[in-house]
Short mmCIF file of C-alpha atoms in Angstrom, two decimals:
data_model
loop_
_atom_site.label_atom_id
_atom_site.label_comp_id
_atom_site.label_asym_id
_atom_site.label_seq_id
_atom_site.Cartn_x
_atom_site.Cartn_y
_atom_site.Cartn_z
CA UNK A 1 -3.30 3.79 26.09
CA UNK A 2 -3.55 7.52 24.97
CA UNK A 3 -3.96 7.76 21.18
CA UNK A 4 -2.01 9.58 18.67
CA UNK A 5 -3.70 12.46 17.02
CA UNK A 6 -4.02 11.86 13.34
CA UNK A 7 -4.72 14.07 10.24
CA UNK A 8 -6.01 13.02 6.70
CA UNK A 9 -4.95 15.14 3.92
CA UNK A 10 -7.15 14.29 0.85
CA UNK A 11 -9.74 13.23 2.88
CA UNK A 12 -12.66 13.63 0.65
CA UNK A 13 -10.99 11.35 -2.18
CA UNK A 14 -11.60 7.74 -2.44
CA UNK A 15 -8.28 6.65 -0.24
CA UNK A 16 -8.96 9.34 1.93
CA UNK A 17 -12.38 7.77 2.63
CA UNK A 18 -10.68 4.37 3.22
CA UNK A 19 -7.96 6.16 5.83
CA UNK A 20 -10.97 7.48 7.69
CA UNK A 21 -13.02 4.48 7.80
CA UNK A 22 -9.96 2.53 9.04
CA UNK A 23 -9.25 5.21 11.85
CA UNK A 24 -12.95 5.37 12.81
CA UNK A 25 -12.47 2.33 15.22
CA UNK A 26 -8.51 2.35 15.55
CA UNK A 27 -7.03 1.39 19.05
CA UNK A 28 -4.22 3.69 18.46
CA UNK A 29 -5.33 6.29 16.52
CA UNK A 30 -8.13 9.20 16.97
CA UNK A 31 -8.92 11.36 13.61
CA UNK A 32 -8.40 14.92 14.87
CA UNK A 33 -8.25 16.79 11.24
CA UNK A 34 -9.61 16.34 7.71
CA UNK A 35 -8.00 18.22 5.12
CA UNK A 36 -8.56 18.85 1.10
CA UNK A 37 -8.68 21.22 -1.42
CA UNK A 38 -9.51 24.59 -1.24
CA UNK A 39 -13.08 23.80 -2.80
CA UNK A 40 -13.95 21.48 0.22
CA UNK A 41 -12.30 23.74 3.11
CA UNK A 42 -14.74 25.37 5.56
CA UNK A 43 -17.69 22.74 4.66
CA UNK A 44 -18.28 19.72 7.19
CA UNK A 45 -17.13 16.51 6.38
CA UNK A 46 -20.54 15.75 5.84
CA UNK A 47 -21.02 18.49 3.19
CA UNK A 48 -17.99 17.69 1.62
CA UNK A 49 -17.85 13.92 1.36
CA UNK A 50 -21.14 12.24 1.93
CA UNK A 51 -22.70 13.00 -1.75
CA UNK A 52 -19.41 11.61 -3.11
CA UNK A 53 -18.83 8.64 -0.47
CA UNK A 54 -17.38 5.83 -2.91
CA UNK A 55 -16.56 2.90 -0.51
CA UNK A 56 -18.89 -0.01 0.96
CA UNK A 57 -18.23 1.15 4.23
CA UNK A 58 -21.05 3.38 5.68
CA UNK A 59 -20.28 6.85 6.01
CA UNK A 60 -18.40 7.85 9.41
CA UNK A 61 -21.28 9.79 11.21
CA UNK A 62 -18.73 10.23 14.18
CA UNK A 63 -16.88 12.59 11.94
CA UNK A 64 -19.53 14.47 9.96
CA UNK A 65 -19.17 17.70 11.55
CA UNK A 66 -15.62 18.00 11.57
CA UNK A 67 -15.02 21.05 9.76
CA UNK A 68 -12.55 20.58 6.74
CA UNK A 69 -9.34 22.20 6.49
CA UNK A 70 -7.22 23.59 3.29
CA UNK A 71 -4.33 21.21 3.02
CA UNK A 72 -2.04 23.70 1.70
CA UNK A 73 -3.17 26.97 3.40
CA UNK A 74 -3.83 25.54 6.71
CA UNK A 75 -0.92 23.14 7.00
CA UNK A 76 1.00 25.13 9.91
CA UNK A 77 -2.26 25.04 11.89
CA UNK A 78 -2.67 21.25 10.67
CA UNK A 79 0.70 20.24 11.94
CA UNK A 80 0.39 21.75 15.06
CA UNK A 81 -2.58 19.96 15.90
CA UNK A 82 -1.65 16.38 15.03
CA UNK A 83 0.98 13.69 15.74
CA UNK A 84 1.14 12.65 12.10
CA UNK A 85 -1.11 12.94 8.63
CA UNK A 86 -1.98 10.45 6.35
CA UNK A 87 -1.66 11.77 2.57
CA UNK A 88 -3.74 11.01 -0.14
CA UNK A 89 -4.12 13.89 -2.44
CA UNK A 90 -4.77 14.41 -6.16
CA UNK A 91 -2.51 17.01 -7.20
CA UNK A 92 0.45 17.24 -9.68
CA UNK A 93 3.61 15.54 -8.51
CA UNK A 94 5.82 18.65 -7.79
CA UNK A 95 2.88 20.02 -5.92
CA UNK A 96 2.71 16.74 -3.71
CA UNK A 97 6.46 16.80 -3.49
CA UNK A 98 6.47 20.38 -2.08
CA UNK A 99 3.40 19.75 0.10
CA UNK A 100 4.91 16.62 1.72
CA UNK A 101 8.19 18.03 2.46
CA UNK A 102 6.44 21.29 4.10
CA UNK A 103 4.40 19.09 6.58
CA UNK A 104 7.55 17.11 7.31
CA UNK A 105 9.84 20.13 7.44
CA UNK A 106 7.05 21.42 10.41
CA UNK A 107 7.98 18.38 12.03
CA UNK A 108 5.13 16.42 11.63
CA UNK A 109 5.56 12.83 9.75
CA UNK A 110 3.91 12.09 6.86
CA UNK A 111 2.53 8.67 5.75
CA UNK A 112 2.20 8.86 2.00
CA UNK A 113 -0.09 7.08 -0.58
CA UNK A 114 1.06 9.00 -3.23
CA UNK A 115 3.77 8.12 -6.00
CA UNK A 116 5.55 11.61 -5.81
CA UNK A 117 8.26 10.73 -3.02
CA UNK A 118 8.56 6.84 -3.82
CA UNK A 119 11.94 7.63 -5.70
CA UNK A 120 13.05 10.06 -3.09
CA UNK A 121 16.57 8.33 -2.20
CA UNK A 122 16.40 8.51 1.71
CA UNK A 123 12.58 8.36 1.72
CA UNK A 124 11.55 4.42 2.25
CA UNK A 125 8.99 2.75 0.25
CA UNK A 126 7.73 0.06 2.42
CA UNK A 127 5.49 -3.14 2.61
CA UNK A 128 5.49 -3.80 6.52
CA UNK A 129 5.68 -7.75 6.08
CA UNK A 130 8.41 -7.40 3.35
CA UNK A 131 11.01 -4.60 4.22
CA UNK A 132 10.23 -3.47 7.52
CA UNK A 133 14.08 -2.68 8.04
CA UNK A 134 14.01 0.04 5.33
CA UNK A 135 12.47 2.31 7.83
CA UNK A 136 16.21 3.31 9.06
CA UNK A 137 16.83 5.41 6.05
CA UNK A 138 14.47 7.94 8.04
CA UNK A 139 17.27 8.94 10.32
CA UNK A 140 19.46 10.13 7.06
CA UNK A 141 16.53 11.79 5.80
CA UNK A 142 15.96 13.75 9.03
CA UNK A 143 19.15 15.18 8.59
CA UNK A 144 18.81 15.97 4.81
CA UNK A 145 15.33 18.00 6.15
CA UNK A 146 16.87 19.51 9.35
CA UNK A 147 14.04 18.04 11.46
CA UNK A 148 13.75 16.03 15.00
CA UNK A 149 10.66 14.47 13.91
CA UNK A 150 9.27 15.32 10.63
CA UNK A 151 9.80 12.74 8.07
CA UNK A 152 8.02 10.97 4.95
CA UNK A 153 7.46 7.48 4.16
CA UNK A 154 5.59 6.12 1.67
CA UNK A 155 4.07 2.81 0.57
CA UNK A 156 4.37 1.32 -2.77
CA UNK A 157 1.98 1.18 -5.80
CA UNK A 158 -0.69 -0.95 -5.03
CA UNK A 159 -0.36 -3.26 -7.84
CA UNK A 160 2.77 -4.47 -6.50
CA UNK A 161 1.37 -5.39 -3.57
CA UNK A 162 -0.79 -8.40 -5.02
CA UNK A 163 2.51 -10.30 -6.04
CA UNK A 164 5.72 -8.88 -4.35
CA UNK A 165 4.71 -10.58 -1.00
CA UNK A 166 4.77 -13.67 -2.59
CA UNK A 167 7.84 -13.54 -4.29
CA UNK A 168 9.82 -12.00 -1.41
CA UNK A 169 10.21 -14.88 0.98
CA UNK A 170 11.11 -17.14 -2.13
CA UNK A 171 13.57 -14.64 -3.15
CA UNK A 172 15.33 -14.63 0.10
CA UNK A 173 15.31 -18.30 0.07
CA UNK A 174 16.22 -19.19 -3.48
CA UNK A 175 16.93 -16.02 -5.44
CA UNK A 176 14.81 -14.78 -8.66
CA UNK A 177 16.22 -13.61 -11.83
CA UNK A 178 13.12 -13.22 -13.98
CA UNK A 179 9.67 -12.20 -13.50
CA UNK A 180 6.86 -11.61 -15.92
CA UNK A 181 3.44 -10.54 -14.43
CA UNK A 182 0.36 -9.52 -15.55
CA UNK A 183 -2.04 -7.56 -13.24
CA UNK A 184 -5.88 -7.17 -13.76
CA UNK A 185 -6.60 -4.18 -11.75
CA UNK A 186 -10.19 -2.86 -10.19
CA UNK A 187 -11.32 0.35 -11.17
CA UNK A 188 -11.04 1.55 -7.80
CA UNK A 189 -7.31 1.72 -8.22
CA UNK A 190 -8.35 4.71 -10.72
CA UNK A 191 -10.43 6.22 -8.14
CA UNK A 192 -13.68 5.26 -10.02
CA UNK A 193 -17.07 3.45 -9.31
CA UNK A 194 -19.12 2.05 -12.34
CA UNK A 195 -21.53 5.06 -11.69
CA UNK A 196 -18.72 7.48 -12.34
CA UNK A 197 -17.11 5.33 -15.02
CA UNK A 198 -19.71 3.66 -17.06
CA UNK A 199 -17.42 2.87 -19.99
CA UNK A 200 -15.84 0.48 -17.84
CA UNK A 201 -19.02 -1.86 -17.56
CA UNK A 202 -18.70 -4.72 -19.75
CA UNK A 203 -15.15 -3.46 -20.94
CA UNK A 204 -11.44 -4.21 -20.60
CA UNK A 205 -8.87 -1.66 -21.14
CA UNK A 206 -5.19 -2.79 -21.80
CA UNK A 207 -3.63 0.20 -20.27
CA UNK A 208 -3.20 1.95 -17.27
CA UNK A 209 -0.55 4.96 -17.74
CA UNK A 210 2.58 4.76 -15.83
CA UNK A 211 1.83 1.48 -14.09
CA UNK A 212 3.61 -0.52 -16.01
CA UNK A 213 7.02 1.29 -15.25
CA UNK A 214 6.22 1.17 -11.51
CA UNK A 215 5.48 -2.42 -11.46
CA UNK A 216 8.77 -3.13 -13.06
CA UNK A 217 10.79 -0.75 -10.65
CA UNK A 218 8.93 -0.40 -7.56
CA UNK A 219 9.89 -3.84 -6.48
CA UNK A 220 13.46 -3.65 -6.79
CA UNK A 221 13.38 -0.37 -4.56
CA UNK A 222 11.08 -2.81 -1.92
CA UNK A 223 13.70 -5.11 -2.28
CA UNK A 224 16.39 -2.92 -1.62
CA UNK A 225 19.19 -2.14 1.16
CA UNK A 226 19.94 0.98 3.09
CA UNK A 227 23.37 2.22 2.15
CA UNK A 228 24.87 5.35 3.03
CA UNK A 229 21.68 6.91 4.11
CA UNK A 230 19.85 6.05 0.85
CA UNK A 231 17.53 2.78 -0.43
CA UNK A 232 19.85 1.13 -3.12
CA UNK A 233 17.83 -0.94 -5.35
CA UNK A 234 18.21 -4.78 -5.66
CA UNK A 235 20.09 -5.33 -9.10
CA UNK A 236 19.64 -9.24 -9.30
CA UNK A 237 16.17 -9.50 -10.42
CA UNK A 238 14.59 -8.45 -13.74
CA UNK A 239 10.72 -7.73 -14.01
CA UNK A 240 8.39 -7.24 -17.00
CA UNK A 241 4.99 -6.45 -16.50
CA UNK A 242 1.65 -5.72 -18.55
CA UNK A 243 -1.21 -3.70 -16.49
CA UNK A 244 -4.71 -4.22 -17.51
CA UNK A 245 -7.92 -2.48 -16.33
CA UNK A 246 -10.52 -4.92 -15.76
CA UNK A 247 -14.44 -4.33 -14.70
CA UNK A 248 -14.26 -5.17 -10.96
CA UNK A 249 -14.68 -2.81 -7.98
CA UNK A 250 -11.93 -3.87 -5.79
CA UNK A 251 -9.49 -5.74 -6.01
CA UNK A 252 -5.91 -6.21 -8.20
CA UNK A 253 -5.12 -9.93 -9.70
CA UNK A 254 -1.84 -10.95 -10.75
CA UNK A 255 -0.52 -13.58 -12.90
CA UNK A 256 3.19 -14.13 -11.94
CA UNK A 257 5.81 -16.26 -13.87
CA UNK A 258 9.03 -16.89 -11.96
CA UNK A 259 12.59 -17.96 -12.85
CA UNK A 260 15.07 -18.93 -9.72
CA UNK A 261 18.48 -18.90 -9.19
CA UNK A 262 18.11 -22.16 -7.49
CA UNK A 263 15.09 -23.90 -8.12
CA UNK A 264 12.86 -24.61 -5.35
CA UNK A 265 9.94 -27.36 -5.06
CA UNK A 266 6.32 -26.75 -5.36
CA UNK A 267 6.14 -28.33 -1.89
CA UNK A 268 8.97 -25.84 -0.42
CA UNK A 269 6.96 -23.06 -2.15
CA UNK A 270 3.84 -23.82 -0.21
CA UNK A 271 5.62 -24.51 3.20
CA UNK A 272 7.32 -21.03 2.81
CA UNK A 273 4.00 -19.51 1.93
CA UNK A 274 2.43 -21.04 4.86
CA UNK A 275 4.68 -20.43 7.51
CA UNK A 276 5.63 -16.65 6.56
CA UNK A 277 5.22 -14.29 9.41
CA UNK A 278 6.65 -10.68 9.00
CA UNK A 279 7.22 -8.07 11.87
CA UNK A 280 3.72 -6.79 11.85
CA UNK A 281 2.72 -10.42 12.69
CA UNK A 282 5.42 -10.55 15.69
CA UNK A 283 4.68 -7.34 16.87
CA UNK A 284 0.81 -8.02 16.53
CA UNK A 285 0.01 -4.71 14.66
CA UNK A 286 -3.80 -4.03 15.00
CA UNK A 287 -4.12 -3.81 11.21
CA UNK A 288 -2.06 -6.93 10.35
CA UNK A 289 -3.51 -9.74 9.44
CA UNK A 290 -3.07 -13.05 11.43
CA UNK A 291 -2.05 -15.02 8.16
CA UNK A 292 -0.55 -12.65 5.50
CA UNK A 293 -0.04 -15.21 2.84
CA UNK A 294 -2.85 -17.65 2.14
CA UNK A 295 -2.33 -20.46 -0.71
CA UNK A 296 -5.61 -21.78 -1.95
CA UNK A 297 -5.58 -25.49 -3.29
CA UNK A 298 -8.74 -25.12 -5.24
CA UNK A 299 -8.35 -24.70 -9.05
CA UNK A 300 -10.31 -22.15 -9.39
CA UNK A 301 -8.98 -19.68 -6.41
CA UNK A 302 -8.16 -17.16 -5.72
CA UNK A 303 -11.10 -15.16 -6.85
CA UNK A 304 -11.73 -11.42 -6.82
CA UNK A 305 -14.97 -11.48 -5.61
CA UNK A 306 -14.75 -14.14 -3.21
CA UNK A 307 -11.16 -13.44 -1.68
CA UNK A 308 -10.37 -9.79 -1.66
CA UNK A 309 -11.56 -9.37 1.53
CA UNK A 310 -9.63 -12.13 3.37
CA UNK A 311 -8.65 -10.87 6.83
CA UNK A 312 -10.27 -7.45 6.40
CA UNK A 313 -8.59 -6.99 2.86
CA UNK A 314 -5.33 -7.10 4.13
CA UNK A 315 -4.03 -10.59 3.47
CA UNK A 316 -2.68 -11.85 0.10
CA UNK A 317 -4.25 -14.82 -1.64
CA UNK A 318 -2.14 -17.21 -3.86
CA UNK A 319 -3.32 -20.21 -6.05
CA UNK A 320 -2.92 -21.77 -9.36
CA UNK A 321 0.84 -22.81 -8.42
CA UNK A 322 2.34 -25.25 -11.46
CA UNK A 323 5.44 -25.38 -13.46
CA UNK A 324 5.95 -23.52 -16.52
CA UNK A 325 7.30 -24.56 -20.07
CA UNK A 326 9.43 -21.50 -20.26
CA UNK A 327 9.81 -19.89 -16.79
CA UNK A 328 10.30 -22.28 -13.74
CA UNK A 329 6.93 -21.56 -12.04
CA UNK A 330 3.59 -19.51 -12.61
CA UNK A 331 1.08 -18.84 -10.05
CA UNK A 332 -1.89 -16.31 -9.59
CA UNK A 333 -2.18 -13.90 -6.70
CA UNK A 334 -4.36 -11.13 -5.37
CA UNK A 335 -5.02 -8.27 -3.01
CA UNK A 336 -7.37 -5.82 -2.05
CA UNK A 337 -5.72 -2.58 -3.82
CA UNK A 338 -7.77 0.33 -1.53
CA UNK A 339 -7.05 -1.91 1.61
CA UNK A 340 -3.69 -3.87 1.53
CA UNK A 341 -2.71 -1.77 -1.54
CA UNK A 342 -3.69 1.67 -0.19
CA UNK A 343 -5.13 2.74 2.86
CA UNK A 344 -4.54 -0.45 4.82
CA UNK A 345 -1.06 -0.64 4.02
CA UNK A 346 -0.50 2.87 4.90
CA UNK A 347 -2.40 2.24 8.48
CA UNK A 348 -0.18 -0.72 9.10
CA UNK A 349 3.03 1.21 8.21
CA UNK A 350 2.05 4.07 10.73
CA UNK A 351 1.52 1.37 13.29
CA UNK A 352 5.05 -0.07 12.60
CA UNK A 353 6.64 3.42 12.79
CA UNK A 354 4.77 3.95 16.06
CA UNK A 355 5.72 0.71 17.60
CA UNK A 356 9.32 1.29 16.20
CA UNK A 357 9.48 4.68 18.10
CA UNK A 358 9.79 6.60 14.54
CA UNK A 359 6.37 8.29 15.50
CA UNK A 360 5.96 9.91 19.01
CA UNK A 361 3.10 11.94 20.79
CA UNK A 362 3.77 15.46 21.15
#
């Protein structure tokens, strides 16, 4: 098949590096453009990124000679050269809002890892296995923007992708009233390694700026419905969260407590997790895991170091399901924060949008 021409905006940062490494051998996507800040513009990708390469995947030699463009100053040329872009920039919120909308108005679809547009009412915030139908709001967004093919779609915060996928099929079947969650989040979620953040070695920090608000609010949009050209948040579930930074490289672990409208049995919960398949599995999207939700029977699983790379880092691991003295049940979840939670989830979202006809080739 003819591949889609793709750009990565913010390609020198950690998530941008993940995007580029995932595109390197992708069967549908062909990387044509790498863009970053003015400081990197004009350099080859090797000059701009090799010394700061922060992920375990080897530096992509096939892209070393691509000359990095200026994400802002060169946006017209970039939009003209590609079918769509991934965006993972480190900028102020208002600057990101303006940049992503500018690309969309240049008729260049944007699949964003950034948080800036997550609360724009007609921008879908999608975990492809959980709420793929939310992409239908793109039609209303195009009308607002006055575009034919340009739009913005975002993925959710990395931390909620550890536990929302496990809760979602249970919520559909039994209704969920209350959730208490504590997340234990890797340093790569802050774009850091132990070399760049030595203070995290042998340390735990019980605060991540803005993360608890995202963890409490974003699932309600993911579970929302499209009405009158906007995504209306779910209103029947209450979530409270604490988010903690822990000294691991990759992988966000979540301890979940849940109270249902209609309490299921543990056997029912395990069966739902085992049998769950989403649209990406039905469509056999290239990045989608074959088994999205994995339940471990062992008392000491999932473990971050052992299980974060399950199914190329795109699966969600679940374990330690048991009854609770205050809630109905409690269990533990795990996902890879820069794969499932960031770039991998973004690539899978792009695949979904291509498969559903929202992104075409120019």
